[in-house]
Tab-separated table of C-alpha atoms and ligand atoms in Angstrom:
chain	number	residue	atom	x	y	z
P	1	MET	CA	-0.268	17.350	-18.096
P	2	ARG	CA	3.267	17.349	-19.603
P	3	ASP	CA	5.805	15.054	-20.913
P	4	VAL	CA	7.516	14.091	-18.202
P	5	VAL	CA	11.319	12.719	-18.986
P	6	VAL	CA	14.206	11.632	-16.539
P	7	ILE	CA	17.624	12.845	-18.285
P	8	GLY	CA	19.886	11.948	-15.554
P	9	ALA	CA	20.682	9.571	-13.079
P	10	GLY	CA	23.163	9.035	-10.034
P	11	MET	CA	24.062	6.750	-7.012
P	12	THR	CA	26.121	5.383	-4.393
P	13	ARG	CA	27.470	1.728	-4.286
P	14	PHE	CA	25.294	0.454	-2.443
P	15	GLY	CA	27.031	-2.155	0.510
P	16	GLU	CA	28.193	-1.334	4.084
P	17	LEU	CA	29.265	2.494	3.515
P	18	TRP	CA	31.258	3.232	7.227
P	19	ASN	CA	32.778	5.727	6.237
P	20	LYS	CA	30.640	7.811	4.988
P	21	SER	CA	27.662	9.316	6.490
P	22	ILE	CA	23.986	9.501	5.369
P	23	LYS	CA	24.707	13.269	3.981
P	24	ASP	CA	28.239	12.344	1.983
P	25	ILE	CA	25.920	9.314	0.395
P	26	PHE	CA	22.985	11.454	-0.467
P	27	VAL	CA	25.275	14.344	-2.223
P	28	GLU	CA	27.696	11.921	-4.168
P	29	ALA	CA	24.910	10.664	-5.599
P	30	ALA	CA	22.474	14.274	-5.983
P	31	GLN	CA	26.476	14.875	-7.722
P	32	ASN	CA	26.894	12.016	-10.270
P	33	ALA	CA	22.395	13.073	-11.202
P	34	ILE	CA	23.156	16.718	-12.046
P	35	GLU	CA	26.714	15.969	-13.989
P	36	ASP	CA	24.745	12.909	-15.336
P	37	ALA	CA	22.067	15.212	-16.288
P	38	GLY	CA	24.290	18.216	-17.589
P	39	VAL	CA	21.986	20.289	-15.679
P	40	ASP	CA	23.456	24.283	-14.216
P	41	HIS	CA	21.048	24.107	-11.349
P	42	ILE	CA	17.383	22.379	-9.917
P	43	ASP	CA	14.431	24.130	-9.575
P	44	SER	CA	13.405	22.187	-6.647
P	45	MET	CA	14.284	18.573	-5.025
P	46	TYR	CA	12.301	15.488	-3.230
P	47	VAL	CA	14.210	12.893	-0.600
P	48	GLY	CA	12.844	9.757	0.281
P	49	ALA	CA	13.659	8.117	3.025
P	50	MET	CA	12.009	5.881	5.854
P	51	SER	CA	13.699	6.551	8.921
P	52	PRO	CA	16.590	9.197	9.533
P	53	GLY	CA	15.819	9.893	13.073
P	54	LEU	CA	15.761	5.824	14.144
P	55	PHE	CA	18.450	5.081	12.068
P	56	VAL	CA	20.538	7.855	12.585
P	57	GLY	CA	18.926	10.810	14.784
P	58	GLN	CA	18.310	12.812	11.397
P	59	GLU	CA	15.395	14.472	10.424
P	60	HIS	CA	14.216	17.355	8.484
P	61	LEU	CA	16.082	15.811	5.699
P	62	GLY	CA	14.992	17.644	2.028
P	63	ALA	CA	16.701	20.710	4.283
P	64	VAL	CA	19.814	19.087	5.331
P	65	MET	CA	20.606	17.721	1.991
P	66	ALA	CA	19.302	20.962	0.160
P	67	ASP	CA	22.078	23.174	2.504
P	68	TYR	CA	25.029	20.149	1.864
P	69	LEU	CA	23.905	19.772	-1.731
P	70	GLY	CA	25.015	23.569	-2.559
P	71	VAL	CA	21.523	24.247	-4.128
P	72	ASN	CA	19.595	26.591	-1.078
P	73	PRO	CA	17.544	27.914	-1.526
P	74	VAL	CA	15.262	26.026	-3.469
P	75	PRO	CA	12.095	23.950	-2.073
P	76	ALA	CA	13.204	20.854	-0.506
P	77	THR	CA	11.177	17.763	0.668
P	78	ARG	CA	11.767	15.295	2.493
P	79	VAL	CA	8.863	11.929	1.458
P	80	GLU	CA	8.232	9.007	3.613
P	81	SER	CA	5.893	5.975	2.729
P	82	ALA	CA	8.498	3.168	4.145
P	83	CYS	CA	10.163	0.718	2.054
P	84	ALA	CA	8.266	2.582	-1.256
P	85	SER	CA	9.879	6.103	-0.270
P	86	GLY	CA	11.803	6.171	-2.819
P	87	GLY	CA	9.484	5.542	-5.668
P	88	ALA	CA	6.928	8.191	-3.737
P	89	SER	CA	9.867	10.549	-3.992
P	90	PHE	CA	10.077	9.739	-7.560
P	91	ARG	CA	5.748	10.618	-7.796
P	92	GLN	CA	6.273	13.615	-6.168
P	93	ALA	CA	9.318	15.029	-8.486
P	94	PHE	CA	7.008	13.934	-11.543
P	95	PHE	CA	3.834	15.325	-10.979
P	96	GLU	CA	5.918	18.646	-9.941
P	97	VAL	CA	7.320	18.476	-13.790
P	98	ALA	CA	3.770	17.253	-15.248
P	99	SER	CA	2.097	20.514	-13.503
P	100	GLY	CA	4.350	23.012	-15.113
P	101	ALA	CA	5.935	24.574	-11.942
P	102	SER	CA	9.130	23.074	-12.456
P	103	ASP	CA	11.061	21.982	-15.124
P	104	ILE	CA	13.598	20.792	-13.797
P	105	VAL	CA	13.560	18.519	-10.097
P	106	LEU	CA	15.919	15.607	-8.678
P	107	ALA	CA	14.486	12.868	-7.381
P	108	GLY	CA	16.181	11.195	-4.808
P	109	GLY	CA	16.424	8.523	-1.951
P	110	VAL	CA	18.662	7.227	0.988
P	111	GLU	CA	19.105	5.311	3.909
P	112	LYS	CA	22.447	5.111	6.127
P	113	MET	CA	20.934	1.227	8.159
P	114	THR	CA	24.651	0.315	9.606
P	115	ASP	CA	25.270	2.895	11.394
P	116	GLY	CA	24.190	0.901	15.289
P	117	ALA	CA	20.762	1.656	15.339
P	118	ASP	CA	18.424	-1.606	15.699
P	119	VAL	CA	17.208	-2.206	11.984
P	120	THR	CA	14.829	-5.114	12.687
P	121	ASP	CA	12.718	-2.894	15.398
P	122	THR	CA	13.329	-0.080	12.678
P	123	LEU	CA	11.641	-1.686	9.712
P	124	ALA	CA	8.939	-2.746	11.770
P	125	THR	CA	7.705	0.629	12.720
P	126	ALA	CA	6.398	0.379	8.902
P	127	ALA	CA	3.623	-2.330	10.357
P	128	ASP	CA	0.827	-2.412	12.452
P	129	GLN	CA	2.034	-1.276	16.193
P	130	GLU	CA	-0.960	-2.320	18.037
P	131	TYR	CA	-1.797	-5.590	15.736
P	132	GLU	CA	1.778	-6.962	14.772
P	133	VAL	CA	4.786	-5.357	16.446
P	134	TYR	CA	3.663	-5.876	19.859
P	135	HIS	CA	2.791	-9.875	19.229
P	136	GLY	CA	6.450	-9.763	18.225
P	137	ILE	CA	6.300	-10.547	14.362
P	138	THR	CA	9.211	-8.775	12.598
P	139	PHE	CA	9.161	-8.405	8.091
P	140	PRO	CA	11.024	-11.426	7.870
P	141	GLY	CA	7.709	-13.664	9.820
P	142	LEU	CA	5.381	-11.748	7.821
P	143	TYR	CA	6.990	-13.019	4.640
P	144	ALA	CA	7.488	-16.034	5.888
P	145	MET	CA	3.809	-16.079	6.204
P	146	ILE	CA	2.707	-15.346	3.222
P	147	ALA	CA	5.227	-18.012	1.726
P	148	ARG	CA	3.256	-21.000	3.407
P	149	ALA	CA	0.249	-19.814	2.331
P	150	HIS	CA	1.235	-19.230	-0.985
P	151	MET	CA	2.702	-22.834	-0.846
P	152	GLU	CA	0.271	-24.158	0.830
P	153	GLN	CA	-2.786	-22.776	-1.575
P	154	TYR	CA	-0.476	-23.077	-4.905
P	155	GLY	CA	1.621	-25.239	-4.244
P	156	THR	CA	4.935	-23.103	-4.496
P	157	THR	CA	8.110	-24.832	-2.985
P	158	ARG	CA	10.594	-24.355	-1.731
P	159	GLU	CA	13.654	-24.468	-4.485
P	160	GLN	CA	11.336	-22.042	-6.294
P	161	LEU	CA	11.441	-19.283	-3.912
P	162	ALA	CA	15.459	-20.685	-4.075
P	163	ALA	CA	15.276	-19.760	-7.904
P	164	VAL	CA	14.713	-15.933	-7.376
P	165	ALA	CA	17.647	-15.922	-4.953
P	166	VAL	CA	20.107	-17.543	-7.776
P	167	LYS	CA	18.822	-15.617	-10.538
P	168	ASN	CA	19.456	-12.088	-8.674
P	169	HIS	CA	22.274	-12.676	-7.219
P	170	ARG	CA	23.554	-13.636	-11.419
P	171	ASN	CA	22.280	-10.462	-12.438
P	172	GLY	CA	23.341	-8.429	-9.706
P	173	ALA	CA	27.265	-10.164	-10.012
P	174	LYS	CA	27.071	-8.022	-13.341
P	175	ASN	CA	26.258	-4.709	-11.387
P	176	PRO	CA	29.112	-2.610	-10.567
P	177	ASN	CA	26.843	-1.234	-7.773
P	178	ALA	CA	25.880	-4.148	-5.858
P	179	GLN	CA	25.803	-5.098	-2.564
P	180	PHE	CA	26.860	-8.890	-3.078
P	181	ARG	CA	28.578	-9.318	-6.278
P	182	ASN	CA	28.874	-13.179	-5.591
P	183	GLU	CA	26.378	-15.702	-7.615
P	184	VAL	CA	24.730	-18.233	-5.840
P	185	THR	CA	23.542	-22.181	-6.045
P	186	PRO	CA	20.158	-23.024	-5.062
P	187	GLU	CA	21.596	-25.726	-2.436
P	188	GLN	CA	23.595	-22.176	-0.595
P	189	VAL	CA	20.328	-21.164	-0.256
P	190	MET	CA	18.286	-23.344	1.330
P	191	ASN	CA	20.729	-24.615	2.908
P	192	SER	CA	21.667	-20.583	4.831
P	193	THR	CA	20.748	-19.678	8.418
P	194	MET	CA	16.992	-20.062	8.840
P	195	VAL	CA	15.667	-16.558	9.537
P	196	ALA	CA	11.814	-17.495	9.586
P	197	ASP	CA	10.535	-20.187	8.369
P	198	PRO	CA	10.348	-20.957	5.541
P	199	LEU	CA	12.384	-18.158	4.405
P	200	ARG	CA	16.901	-17.915	5.715
P	201	LEU	CA	19.285	-15.369	4.906
P	202	LEU	CA	19.663	-15.810	1.415
P	203	ASP	CA	15.894	-15.859	0.869
P	204	CYS	CA	16.074	-12.329	2.374
P	205	SER	CA	17.381	-9.178	1.326
P	206	PRO	CA	20.208	-7.447	3.017
P	207	VAL	CA	20.705	-3.965	5.247
P	208	SER	CA	22.303	-1.739	3.727
P	209	ASP	CA	23.666	1.482	3.171
P	210	GLY	CA	22.989	3.651	-0.210
P	211	GLY	CA	21.734	6.753	-2.380
P	212	ALA	CA	20.156	7.149	-5.560
P	213	ALA	CA	19.216	10.469	-7.080
P	214	VAL	CA	17.112	11.151	-10.946
P	215	ILE	CA	17.023	14.414	-12.508
P	216	LEU	CA	13.402	15.179	-14.231
P	217	ALA	CA	12.951	17.463	-16.990
P	218	SER	CA	10.134	18.746	-19.380
P	219	MET	CA	10.506	17.928	-22.832
P	220	ASP	CA	11.948	21.384	-23.972
P	221	VAL	CA	14.932	21.074	-21.608
P	222	ALA	CA	15.987	17.728	-23.057
P	223	LYS	CA	15.695	19.009	-25.983
P	224	LYS	CA	17.903	22.118	-25.617
P	225	LEU	CA	20.331	19.805	-23.793
P	226	LYS	CA	20.197	17.077	-26.377
P	227	LYS	CA	18.993	14.339	-24.866
P	228	ASN	CA	17.561	11.038	-25.755
P	229	PRO	CA	14.325	11.168	-24.110
P	230	ILE	CA	13.244	8.818	-21.634
P	231	ARG	CA	9.155	9.186	-20.668
P	232	VAL	CA	8.003	8.395	-17.814
P	233	ILE	CA	4.735	7.220	-19.215
P	234	ALA	CA	2.826	6.004	-16.441
P	235	SER	CA	2.797	6.859	-12.441
P	236	ALA	CA	0.684	5.433	-10.303
P	237	GLN	CA	-0.272	4.770	-6.573
P	238	ALA	CA	-2.184	2.467	-4.617
P	239	SER	CA	-2.221	1.755	-0.609
P	240	ASP	CA	-3.720	-1.875	1.102
P	241	SER	CA	-4.532	-2.594	4.922
P	242	ILE	CA	-1.132	-2.048	6.837
P	243	ALA	CA	-1.601	-5.482	8.652
P	244	LEU	CA	-2.084	-8.373	6.819
P	245	HIS	CA	-4.702	-10.265	9.447
P	246	SER	CA	-7.510	-7.762	7.849
P	247	ARG	CA	-6.573	-8.831	4.185
P	248	LYS	CA	-8.781	-10.892	2.242
P	249	SER	CA	-6.106	-13.253	1.050
P	250	ILE	CA	-2.465	-12.951	1.837
P	251	THR	CA	-0.932	-14.545	-0.965
P	252	THR	CA	-2.499	-11.665	-3.481
P	253	LEU	CA	-0.994	-8.169	-2.951
P	254	ASN	CA	-4.699	-5.466	-3.927
P	255	SER	CA	-1.938	-2.490	-3.492
P	256	VAL	CA	-0.203	-3.934	-6.207
P	257	VAL	CA	-3.121	-5.330	-8.112
P	258	LYS	CA	-4.558	-1.535	-8.024
P	259	ALA	CA	-1.643	0.669	-8.631
P	260	ALA	CA	-0.376	-2.349	-12.195
P	261	GLU	CA	-4.242	-1.702	-13.403
P	262	LYS	CA	-3.815	2.435	-13.057
P	263	ALA	CA	-0.413	2.176	-14.416
P	264	TYR	CA	-1.160	-0.089	-17.387
P	265	ARG	CA	-4.452	2.341	-18.143
P	266	MET	CA	-2.312	5.299	-17.912
P	267	ALA	CA	0.397	4.419	-20.390
P	268	ASP	CA	-1.406	2.318	-22.521
P	269	LYS	CA	0.175	-0.521	-22.230
P	270	LYS	CA	-0.419	-3.988	-20.976
P	271	PRO	CA	2.503	-6.393	-19.363
P	272	SER	CA	2.979	-8.031	-22.602
P	273	ASP	CA	4.643	-4.866	-23.249
P	274	MET	CA	7.702	-4.413	-21.025
P	275	ASN	CA	11.120	-5.195	-22.001
P	276	LEU	CA	12.324	-5.428	-18.257
P	277	VAL	CA	10.527	-5.484	-14.799
P	278	GLU	CA	12.017	-4.175	-12.053
P	279	VAL	CA	10.379	-5.672	-8.764
P	280	HIS	CA	10.282	-5.234	-4.585
P	281	ASP	CA	11.876	-8.452	-3.863
P	282	CYS	CA	12.312	-7.975	-0.158
P	283	PHE	CA	11.938	-11.627	0.308
P	284	THR	CA	12.441	-14.083	-2.248
P	285	ILE	CA	8.389	-15.098	-2.141
P	286	ALA	CA	7.643	-11.194	-2.633
P	287	GLU	CA	9.259	-11.742	-6.468
P	288	ILE	CA	6.989	-14.527	-6.862
P	289	VAL	CA	3.812	-13.389	-5.344
P	290	VAL	CA	4.660	-9.600	-7.468
P	291	SER	CA	5.417	-11.239	-10.588
P	292	GLU	CA	1.402	-12.547	-10.440
P	293	ASP	CA	-0.077	-9.634	-9.393
P	294	LEU	CA	1.125	-7.273	-12.267
P	295	GLY	CA	-0.259	-9.634	-14.329
P	296	PHE	CA	2.639	-11.328	-16.165
P	297	PHE	CA	1.636	-15.133	-14.437
P	298	GLU	CA	-1.337	-16.717	-13.762
P	299	LYS	CA	-1.877	-16.292	-9.893
P	300	GLY	CA	0.475	-19.400	-8.244
P	301	LYS	CA	2.381	-19.785	-11.017
P	302	GLY	CA	5.192	-17.217	-10.145
P	303	GLY	CA	7.398	-19.856	-8.857
P	304	GLU	CA	7.346	-22.004	-11.922
P	305	ALA	CA	8.297	-19.246	-13.970
P	306	VAL	CA	11.266	-18.169	-12.207
P	307	ALA	CA	12.136	-21.983	-11.716
P	308	ASN	CA	11.880	-22.286	-15.723
P	309	GLY	CA	13.804	-19.377	-16.090
P	310	TRP	CA	11.309	-17.036	-18.068
P	311	THR	CA	12.528	-13.723	-15.861
P	312	SER	CA	15.946	-13.997	-16.278
P	313	ILE	CA	18.220	-11.693	-18.726
P	314	GLU	CA	19.435	-14.741	-20.703
P	315	CYS	CA	15.369	-16.116	-21.362
P	316	ASN	CA	14.305	-12.857	-22.849
P	317	ARG	CA	11.283	-13.494	-21.936
P	318	VAL	CA	10.686	-10.371	-19.947
P	319	PRO	CA	13.514	-10.258	-17.804
P	320	PHE	CA	12.877	-9.040	-13.444
P	321	ASN	CA	15.588	-7.145	-11.431
P	322	THR	CA	18.503	-7.258	-13.724
P	323	SER	CA	19.987	-4.747	-11.330
P	324	GLY	CA	19.993	-7.611	-8.580
P	325	GLY	CA	17.086	-6.566	-6.883
P	326	LEU	CA	16.989	-5.917	-3.538
P	327	LYS	CA	18.393	-9.352	-2.421
P	328	SER	CA	21.449	-8.751	-4.233
P	329	LYS	CA	21.986	-5.145	-4.772
P	330	GLY	CA	20.760	-3.754	-2.124
P	331	HIS	CA	17.988	-2.164	0.149
P	332	PRO	CA	18.803	1.087	1.774
P	333	VAL	CA	14.987	0.815	2.078
P	334	GLY	CA	14.654	4.928	1.194
P	335	ALA	CA	16.698	4.835	-1.533
P	336	THR	CA	15.367	1.144	-3.539
P	337	GLY	CA	12.547	3.352	-5.531
P	338	ILE	CA	15.033	5.580	-6.947
P	339	ALA	CA	17.554	2.872	-7.997
P	340	GLN	CA	14.556	0.357	-9.767
P	341	ILE	CA	14.015	3.801	-11.639
P	342	ILE	CA	18.494	4.037	-12.500
P	343	GLU	CA	18.468	0.443	-13.716
P	344	LEU	CA	15.231	1.009	-16.261
P	345	TYR	CA	17.298	4.079	-17.224
P	346	GLU	CA	20.244	2.558	-17.579
P	347	GLN	CA	18.503	0.071	-19.289
P	348	LEU	CA	16.784	1.727	-21.741
P	349	ASN	CA	19.314	3.796	-22.735
P	350	GLY	CA	21.064	0.588	-23.763
P	351	LYS	CA	24.226	1.099	-21.244
P	352	ALA	CA	23.476	-1.385	-18.680
P	353	GLY	CA	26.577	-2.831	-19.423
P	354	ALA	CA	27.002	-7.098	-18.833
P	355	ARG	CA	23.245	-6.940	-17.739
P	356	GLN	CA	21.687	-5.369	-21.087
P	357	VAL	CA	18.335	-6.485	-21.923
P	358	LYS	CA	18.301	-7.094	-25.877
P	359	ASP	CA	16.088	-3.893	-27.220
P	360	ALA	CA	14.924	-2.636	-24.228
P	361	HIS	CA	12.557	0.265	-24.855
P	362	VAL	CA	9.724	-0.267	-22.289
P	363	GLY	CA	10.624	-1.245	-18.659
P	364	MET	CA	8.562	-0.962	-15.436
P	365	ALA	CA	9.218	-0.567	-11.416
P	366	GLN	CA	7.899	-1.422	-8.545
P	367	ASN	CA	8.694	-0.156	-5.768
P	368	MET	CA	6.450	-0.888	-1.792
P	369	GLY	CA	6.227	-0.346	1.663
P	370	GLY	CA	5.936	-2.640	4.269
P	371	SER	CA	4.172	-6.326	3.652
P	372	GLY	CA	2.383	-4.502	0.457
P	373	ALA	CA	0.634	-1.408	2.858
P	374	SER	CA	1.405	0.268	0.061
P	375	CYS	CA	2.849	0.428	-3.598
P	376	VAL	CA	4.031	2.727	-6.562
P	377	ILE	CA	4.556	1.974	-9.758
P	378	HIS	CA	6.257	3.710	-12.524
P	379	ILE	CA	6.906	2.763	-16.653
P	380	LEU	CA	9.400	4.146	-18.733
P	381	GLU	CA	9.722	4.429	-22.996
P	382	ALA	CA	12.540	5.317	-25.084
P	383	LYS	CA	10.859	7.693	-27.377
V	401	LIG	N1	21.709	-12.333	1.978
V	401	LIG	C1	22.833	-12.937	1.813
V	401	LIG	N2	23.728	-12.422	2.474
V	401	LIG	C2	23.942	-11.794	3.952
V	401	LIG	C3	22.704	-10.977	3.849
V	401	LIG	C4	21.948	-11.482	2.742
V	401	LIG	N3	20.737	-10.892	3.004
V	401	LIG	N4	22.400	-10.705	5.320
V	401	LIG	C5	23.564	-10.447	5.200
V	401	LIG	N5	24.254	-11.179	5.405
V	401	LIG	C6	25.681	-12.375	5.243
V	401	LIG	C7	27.151	-10.737	5.348
V	401	LIG	O1	27.454	-10.364	4.505
V	401	LIG	C8	28.149	-11.837	6.807
V	401	LIG	O2	28.746	-12.330	5.319
V	401	LIG	P1	30.170	-12.418	5.992
V	401	LIG	O3	30.022	-13.065	6.974
V	401	LIG	O4	30.688	-13.145	4.779
V	401	LIG	O5	31.375	-10.738	6.162
V	401	LIG	C9	26.839	-13.019	6.759
V	401	LIG	O6	25.344	-12.649	5.928
V	401	LIG	C10	26.234	-12.316	8.281
V	401	LIG	O7	25.742	-10.871	8.522
V	401	LIG	P2	25.303	-10.489	9.713
V	401	LIG	O8	25.495	-9.779	9.141
V	401	LIG	O9	25.773	-11.114	10.692
V	401	LIG	O10	23.658	-11.173	9.087
V	401	LIG	P3	22.828	-10.698	9.948
V	401	LIG	O11	21.945	-12.107	11.316
V	401	LIG	O12	22.808	-9.725	10.695
V	401	LIG	O13	21.155	-10.920	8.828
V	401	LIG	C11	19.133	-10.726	7.663
V	401	LIG	C12	20.623	-10.781	8.424
V	401	LIG	C13	18.657	-11.698	7.004
V	401	LIG	C14	18.430	-10.936	9.317
V	401	LIG	C15	19.370	-9.716	7.644
V	401	LIG	O14	19.317	-8.863	6.427
V	401	LIG	C16	17.760	-8.853	7.296
V	401	LIG	O15	17.507	-8.342	8.653
V	401	LIG	N6	17.135	-8.431	5.867
V	401	LIG	C17	15.655	-8.119	6.315
V	401	LIG	C18	15.977	-6.528	6.140
V	401	LIG	C19	14.307	-6.684	5.509
V	401	LIG	O16	13.656	-6.649	6.097
V	401	LIG	N7	14.170	-5.466	4.918
V	401	LIG	C20	12.815	-4.891	4.691
V	401	LIG	C21	11.826	-5.654	3.589
V	401	LIG	S1	10.488	-5.299	3.749
């Protein structure tokens, strides 16, 4: 396989973008990425999106976006893997460049969630319809069960869950593209409206609109454009049972464990080599469980780690979700995996402004679908 590098990135602000259509959102992000990369064409493109048909009545997103972006007749394909659609889109683009089939590929992601669709029902289509959804469970409920089990098994506390939200809002406050740029206190999190016990409003990622895109290219193209090469040194993916009840344990996300093993092997790196990590904190408990399953902390100690500040930018031990994460930056589901890559790209280029991690040269992005039925992990390195 050839070396693959990221040479450009662009995104919209995340939030309720009521005056923009899904097409406007994607095209804005993609045009910004093309301009940032300084390329005069793309060879192909991928669009990650979870459920545009149910959210806004639009399918065939590859063709729609290629048309509105004005890049016909390039091949354009929509990629779907629930909330991991963005990560999966990036992975397809990575392989297309790595294989030598194309030199310049756009990987994007988009979702428009606030146009009036029933968001909770639409998101629940990513769970097992027969054995989970028909019995009334939704994603906040599924993650609440994971949280309860983790609290029971490892003594994880309500305060530790709140520490994730406090940290991510603090980081998001420094991100101009974040949906929520306000800091929150532990008391505000623990007194916010109950959603699914023990998860409260401020434990949840929000409902968001947004788009994100990056340009991947061969090393030859990057050299010609005199780009600082941010190499993709690992791309890994794994799956697990769609329903929680089929798993041996619900406090470990096996797709995360397996994808991480593959990613570390491919990159020839270990957790202690990472200077920053973007993880899929769709609910506060998810960041805690994932931080353990990626091998950063002993099983059951993720809550303690975040409460001790070990994952904060200020501590500089291993900063998690410097972008604000899904919690504060927002979670337009199809765009999330690409926005994570953009955070790594900015950090590794030293362009993350007030949230810059000192001497960042290796970073990981972990993006997952459903309650961890799919997981995509990438590792990027500045060389
Ligand atoms: N974090 C912080 N603030 C939030 C928020 C969140 N997750 N969700 C909403 N808010 C704010 C709104 O901005 C609004 O503030 P305002 O009164 O100052 O304008 C207020 O809280 C109420 O917003 P509203 O839109 O009425 O909230 P809601 O009750 O309809 O939705 C949730 C709240 C938590 C139920 C919804 O965000 C949700 O379903 N999140 C989970 C999404 C999800 O499952 N994603 C997939 C993961 S696998």
